[in-house]
Amino acid sequence: DAMVIQNPRYQVTQFGKPVTLSCSQTLNHNVMYWYQQKSSQAPKLLFHYYDKDFNNEADTPDNFQSRRPNTSFCFLDIRSPGLGDTAMYLCATSSDPGQISSPLHFGNGTRLTVT
Amino acid sequence: GQNIDQPTEMTATEGAIVQINCTYQTSGFNGLFWYQQHAGEAPTFLSYNVLDGLEEKGRFSSFLSRSKGYSYLLLKELQMKDSASYLCAVTDSNYQLIWGAGTKLIIKP
């Protein structure tokens, strides 16, 4: 089945220690998104790619970086995690950059805990 | 600013019907989505509305009134597995997806 896969499912890292989260997709979608979601809050868009075009949200901290080496893979790098970065990180894909009628397909998420 | 309002939490009984409301104030409108999210898991797509009226899909239905900036998700014949958060999201005129914080639905036997 075509899907979006995130690894790892759970990640614990120490304050200030860099961490990389990965996402892969077999849907061949042009658009990939990274969201941060804290408990009982709305998902917050960090950035997205339309093919190789990178789009950073204005309020995404510089501490967060992303790479998309090819259509299938996308990475989220947190250079110096702080305690406030503890959250669920969701990768999603879409065939429609305009997000009209085409829903997002989410991976299972990576639950990051910063200690 | 852009805003989506949903009740924080609702409780319903197994077998009953529940309606989850969503009101939005956004810069333009290009469609409204409902997603279901079980605790600790990713959201999954439930429904999409762009025209006024009711869209029915099995036990779930979604209604939209663009003039009122209002939508609801109707869940019938509730099952215990329907216990989850339900998120409303709107695509604005800049094709940005604006999310609500979700409504946590608790189903009791």
CSV table of C-alpha atoms in Angstrom, one decimal:
chain,number,residue,atom,x,y,z
A,1,ASP,CA,0.0,0.0,0.0
A,2,ALA,CA,1.2,3.5,-0.8
A,3,MET,CA,2.0,5.3,2.4
A,4,VAL,CA,3.9,7.8,4.4
A,5,ILE,CA,6.5,6.4,6.9
A,6,GLN,CA,8.2,8.2,9.7
A,7,ASN,CA,11.2,7.0,11.7
A,8,PRO,CA,11.7,6.7,14.5
A,9,ARG,CA,8.3,6.5,16.2
A,10,TYR,CA,9.7,7.6,19.5
A,11,GLN,CA,12.9,9.7,20.0
A,12,VAL,CA,14.4,10.9,23.2
A,13,THR,CA,17.3,13.4,23.0
A,14,GLN,CA,19.2,15.6,25.4
A,15,PHE,CA,18.9,19.3,25.6
A,16,GLY,CA,21.1,20.8,22.9
A,17,LYS,CA,21.9,17.5,21.2
A,18,PRO,CA,21.1,17.5,17.5
A,19,VAL,CA,18.5,15.2,16.2
A,20,THR,CA,17.2,14.2,12.8
A,21,LEU,CA,13.7,12.8,12.0
A,22,SER,CA,13.0,11.1,8.7
A,23,CYS,CA,10.0,10.7,6.5
A,24,SER,CA,9.5,8.7,3.3
A,25,GLN,CA,6.6,8.3,1.0
A,26,THR,CA,5.6,5.9,-1.8
A,27,LEU,CA,2.7,8.1,-3.0
A,28,ASN,CA,4.9,10.1,-5.4
A,29,HIS,CA,3.3,13.3,-4.1
A,30,ASN,CA,4.9,16.6,-5.1
A,31,VAL,CA,4.3,18.3,-1.8
A,32,MET,CA,5.7,17.3,1.6
A,33,TYR,CA,5.1,19.0,4.9
A,34,TRP,CA,6.5,19.0,8.4
A,35,TYR,CA,4.2,19.9,11.3
A,36,GLN,CA,4.8,20.2,15.0
A,37,GLN,CA,1.9,19.3,17.3
A,38,LYS,CA,1.9,19.8,21.0
A,39,SER,CA,-0.6,18.2,23.3
A,40,SER,CA,-4.2,19.4,22.7
A,41,GLN,CA,-3.1,22.0,20.2
A,42,ALA,CA,-3.5,22.4,16.4
A,43,PRO,CA,-0.7,21.1,14.2
A,44,LYS,CA,1.7,24.0,13.4
A,45,LEU,CA,3.2,24.1,10.0
A,46,LEU,CA,7.0,24.4,10.1
A,47,PHE,CA,7.8,24.2,6.4
A,48,HIS,CA,6.9,22.5,3.2
A,49,TYR,CA,8.4,21.5,-0.1
A,50,TYR,CA,6.8,21.7,-3.5
A,51,ASP,CA,9.1,19.4,-5.4
A,52,LYS,CA,12.5,20.9,-4.5
A,53,ASP,CA,11.2,24.4,-3.7
A,54,PHE,CA,11.5,25.0,0.0
A,55,ASN,CA,9.0,27.2,1.8
A,56,ASN,CA,9.7,28.2,5.4
A,57,GLU,CA,7.0,29.5,7.6
A,58,ALA,CA,7.8,33.0,9.0
A,59,ASP,CA,7.7,31.9,12.6
A,60,THR,CA,9.6,28.7,12.3
A,61,PRO,CA,12.7,28.9,14.5
A,62,ASP,CA,16.1,28.9,12.8
A,63,ASN,CA,16.9,25.9,15.0
A,64,PHE,CA,14.7,23.8,12.6
A,65,GLN,CA,16.1,22.9,9.2
A,66,SER,CA,14.9,20.5,6.5
A,67,ARG,CA,16.2,18.6,3.6
A,68,ARG,CA,14.5,16.9,0.7
A,69,PRO,CA,17.2,15.0,-1.3
A,70,ASN,CA,14.6,13.4,-3.6
A,71,THR,CA,10.8,13.0,-4.1
A,72,SER,CA,10.5,10.2,-1.7
A,73,PHE,CA,12.5,11.4,1.3
A,74,CYS,CA,12.4,14.4,3.6
A,75,PHE,CA,14.3,15.1,6.8
A,76,LEU,CA,13.8,17.4,9.8
A,77,ASP,CA,16.9,18.5,11.6
A,78,ILE,CA,16.7,20.1,15.0
A,79,ARG,CA,20.1,21.6,15.6
A,80,SER,CA,19.9,22.4,19.3
A,81,PRO,CA,16.7,21.0,20.8
A,82,GLY,CA,15.2,22.8,23.7
A,83,LEU,CA,12.7,21.5,26.3
A,84,GLY,CA,10.0,23.4,24.4
A,85,ASP,CA,10.6,21.3,21.3
A,86,THR,CA,9.1,18.3,23.0
A,87,ALA,CA,6.2,17.5,20.7
A,88,MET,CA,4.8,15.2,18.0
A,89,TYR,CA,6.4,15.8,14.6
A,90,LEU,CA,4.1,15.0,11.7
A,91,CYS,CA,5.2,14.5,8.1
A,92,ALA,CA,2.4,14.8,5.5
A,93,THR,CA,2.2,14.7,1.7
A,94,SER,CA,-0.3,16.1,-0.8
A,95,SER,CA,-0.7,15.9,-4.6
A,96,ASP,CA,-2.1,19.4,-4.6
A,97,PRO,CA,0.0,22.3,-3.4
A,98,GLY,CA,-3.2,24.4,-3.3
A,99,GLN,CA,-4.7,22.0,-0.8
A,100,ILE,CA,-8.1,22.3,-2.6
A,101,SER,CA,-10.1,19.1,-2.1
A,102,SER,CA,-6.9,16.9,-1.9
A,103,PRO,CA,-6.4,15.9,1.7
A,104,LEU,CA,-3.1,15.5,3.5
A,105,HIS,CA,-1.7,12.0,4.0
A,106,PHE,CA,0.1,11.8,7.3
A,107,GLY,CA,2.7,9.5,8.6
A,108,ASN,CA,2.4,8.0,12.1
A,109,GLY,CA,4.5,10.8,13.5
A,110,THR,CA,7.6,10.9,15.7
A,111,ARG,CA,7.1,11.6,19.3
A,112,LEU,CA,10.2,13.6,20.4
A,113,THR,CA,11.0,14.1,24.0
A,114,VAL,CA,13.8,16.5,25.0
A,115,THR,CA,15.3,15.9,28.4
B,1,GLY,CA,-6.3,37.3,12.3
B,2,GLN,CA,-7.4,34.0,11.2
B,3,ASN,CA,-9.3,31.8,13.7
B,4,ILE,CA,-11.0,28.5,13.9
B,5,ASP,CA,-13.1,27.7,17.0
B,6,GLN,CA,-14.2,24.3,18.1
B,7,PRO,CA,-15.3,23.0,21.5
B,8,THR,CA,-12.4,21.6,23.5
B,9,GLU,CA,-14.1,18.5,24.7
B,10,MET,CA,-17.5,16.7,24.3
B,11,THR,CA,-18.9,13.5,25.9
B,12,ALA,CA,-21.5,11.2,24.3
B,13,THR,CA,-22.9,7.8,24.8
B,14,GLU,CA,-22.2,4.7,22.7
B,15,GLY,CA,-25.0,4.2,20.1
B,16,ALA,CA,-26.0,7.9,20.2
B,17,ILE,CA,-25.5,10.8,17.8
B,18,VAL,CA,-23.1,13.7,18.4
B,19,GLN,CA,-22.6,17.0,16.5
B,20,ILE,CA,-19.2,18.7,16.6
B,21,ASN,CA,-19.3,22.4,15.6
B,22,CYS,CA,-16.6,24.5,13.9
B,23,THR,CA,-16.7,28.2,13.2
B,24,TYR,CA,-14.1,30.0,11.2
B,25,GLN,CA,-12.9,33.5,10.4
B,26,THR,CA,-10.3,33.3,7.6
B,27,SER,CA,-9.1,35.5,4.8
B,28,GLY,CA,-11.0,33.8,2.0
B,29,PHE,CA,-12.2,30.2,1.8
B,30,ASN,CA,-11.2,27.4,-0.5
B,31,GLY,CA,-12.6,24.4,1.4
B,32,LEU,CA,-13.0,22.8,4.8
B,33,PHE,CA,-11.6,19.5,6.0
B,34,TRP,CA,-12.4,17.3,9.0
B,35,TYR,CA,-9.7,15.0,10.3
B,36,GLN,CA,-9.9,12.3,13.0
B,37,GLN,CA,-6.9,11.9,15.4
B,38,HIS,CA,-6.6,9.1,17.9
B,39,ALA,CA,-4.4,9.8,20.9
B,40,GLY,CA,-0.7,9.6,20.0
B,41,GLU,CA,-1.5,9.0,16.3
B,42,ALA,CA,-1.5,11.1,13.2
B,43,PRO,CA,-4.7,12.8,11.8
B,44,THR,CA,-6.6,10.8,9.2
B,45,PHE,CA,-8.9,12.5,6.6
B,46,LEU,CA,-12.7,12.2,7.2
B,47,SER,CA,-14.4,14.7,4.9
B,48,TYR,CA,-14.1,17.8,2.6
B,49,ASN,CA,-16.7,20.5,2.0
B,50,VAL,CA,-16.4,23.4,-0.4
B,51,LEU,CA,-20.1,24.0,-1.3
B,52,ASP,CA,-22.9,24.6,1.1
B,53,GLY,CA,-24.8,21.6,2.3
B,54,LEU,CA,-24.4,18.2,3.7
B,55,GLU,CA,-21.9,15.5,2.7
B,56,GLU,CA,-22.7,12.0,3.9
B,57,LYS,CA,-20.2,9.2,4.2
B,58,GLY,CA,-21.5,6.2,6.2
B,59,ARG,CA,-21.9,7.0,9.8
B,60,PHE,CA,-20.2,10.4,9.4
B,61,SER,CA,-21.7,13.5,7.8
B,62,SER,CA,-20.3,17.0,7.4
B,63,PHE,CA,-22.2,20.2,6.8
B,64,LEU,CA,-21.0,23.6,5.6
B,65,SER,CA,-22.6,27.1,5.5
B,66,ARG,CA,-20.1,29.5,3.9
B,67,SER,CA,-22.3,32.6,4.6
B,68,LYS,CA,-22.2,31.8,8.4
B,69,GLY,CA,-18.6,30.6,8.5
B,70,TYR,CA,-19.8,27.4,10.1
B,71,SER,CA,-19.5,23.7,9.7
B,72,TYR,CA,-20.4,20.6,11.8
B,73,LEU,CA,-19.4,17.0,11.8
B,74,LEU,CA,-22.2,14.6,12.7
B,75,LEU,CA,-21.4,11.2,14.0
B,76,LYS,CA,-24.2,8.6,14.2
B,77,GLU,CA,-24.4,5.2,16.0
B,78,LEU,CA,-21.4,6.1,18.0
B,79,GLN,CA,-18.9,3.3,18.8
B,80,MET,CA,-16.2,3.2,21.4
B,81,LYS,CA,-13.5,3.4,18.7
B,82,ASP,CA,-14.9,6.9,17.8
B,83,SER,CA,-13.2,8.3,20.9
B,84,ALA,CA,-10.7,10.6,19.4
B,85,SER,CA,-10.0,14.3,18.6
B,86,TYR,CA,-11.7,15.8,15.6
B,87,LEU,CA,-9.9,18.6,13.9
B,88,CYS,CA,-11.5,21.2,11.6
B,89,ALA,CA,-9.2,22.9,9.0
B,90,VAL,CA,-9.9,25.5,6.4
B,91,THR,CA,-7.9,26.4,3.2
B,92,ASP,CA,-7.8,30.2,2.9
B,93,SER,CA,-7.5,32.4,-0.1
B,94,ASN,CA,-3.7,32.0,-0.1
B,95,TYR,CA,-4.1,28.2,-0.1
B,96,GLN,CA,-2.8,28.0,3.5
B,97,LEU,CA,-4.4,25.3,5.7
B,98,ILE,CA,-5.6,26.8,8.9
B,99,TRP,CA,-6.2,24.3,11.7
B,100,GLY,CA,-8.4,24.3,14.7
B,101,ALA,CA,-7.1,22.9,18.0
B,102,GLY,CA,-9.5,19.9,17.8
B,103,THR,CA,-12.5,18.6,19.8
B,104,LYS,CA,-11.7,15.7,22.1
B,105,LEU,CA,-14.7,13.3,21.9
B,106,ILE,CA,-15.2,10.9,24.8
B,107,ILE,CA,-17.6,8.0,24.3
B,108,LYS,CA,-19.1,6.4,27.3
B,109,PRO,CA,-20.7,2.9,27.4
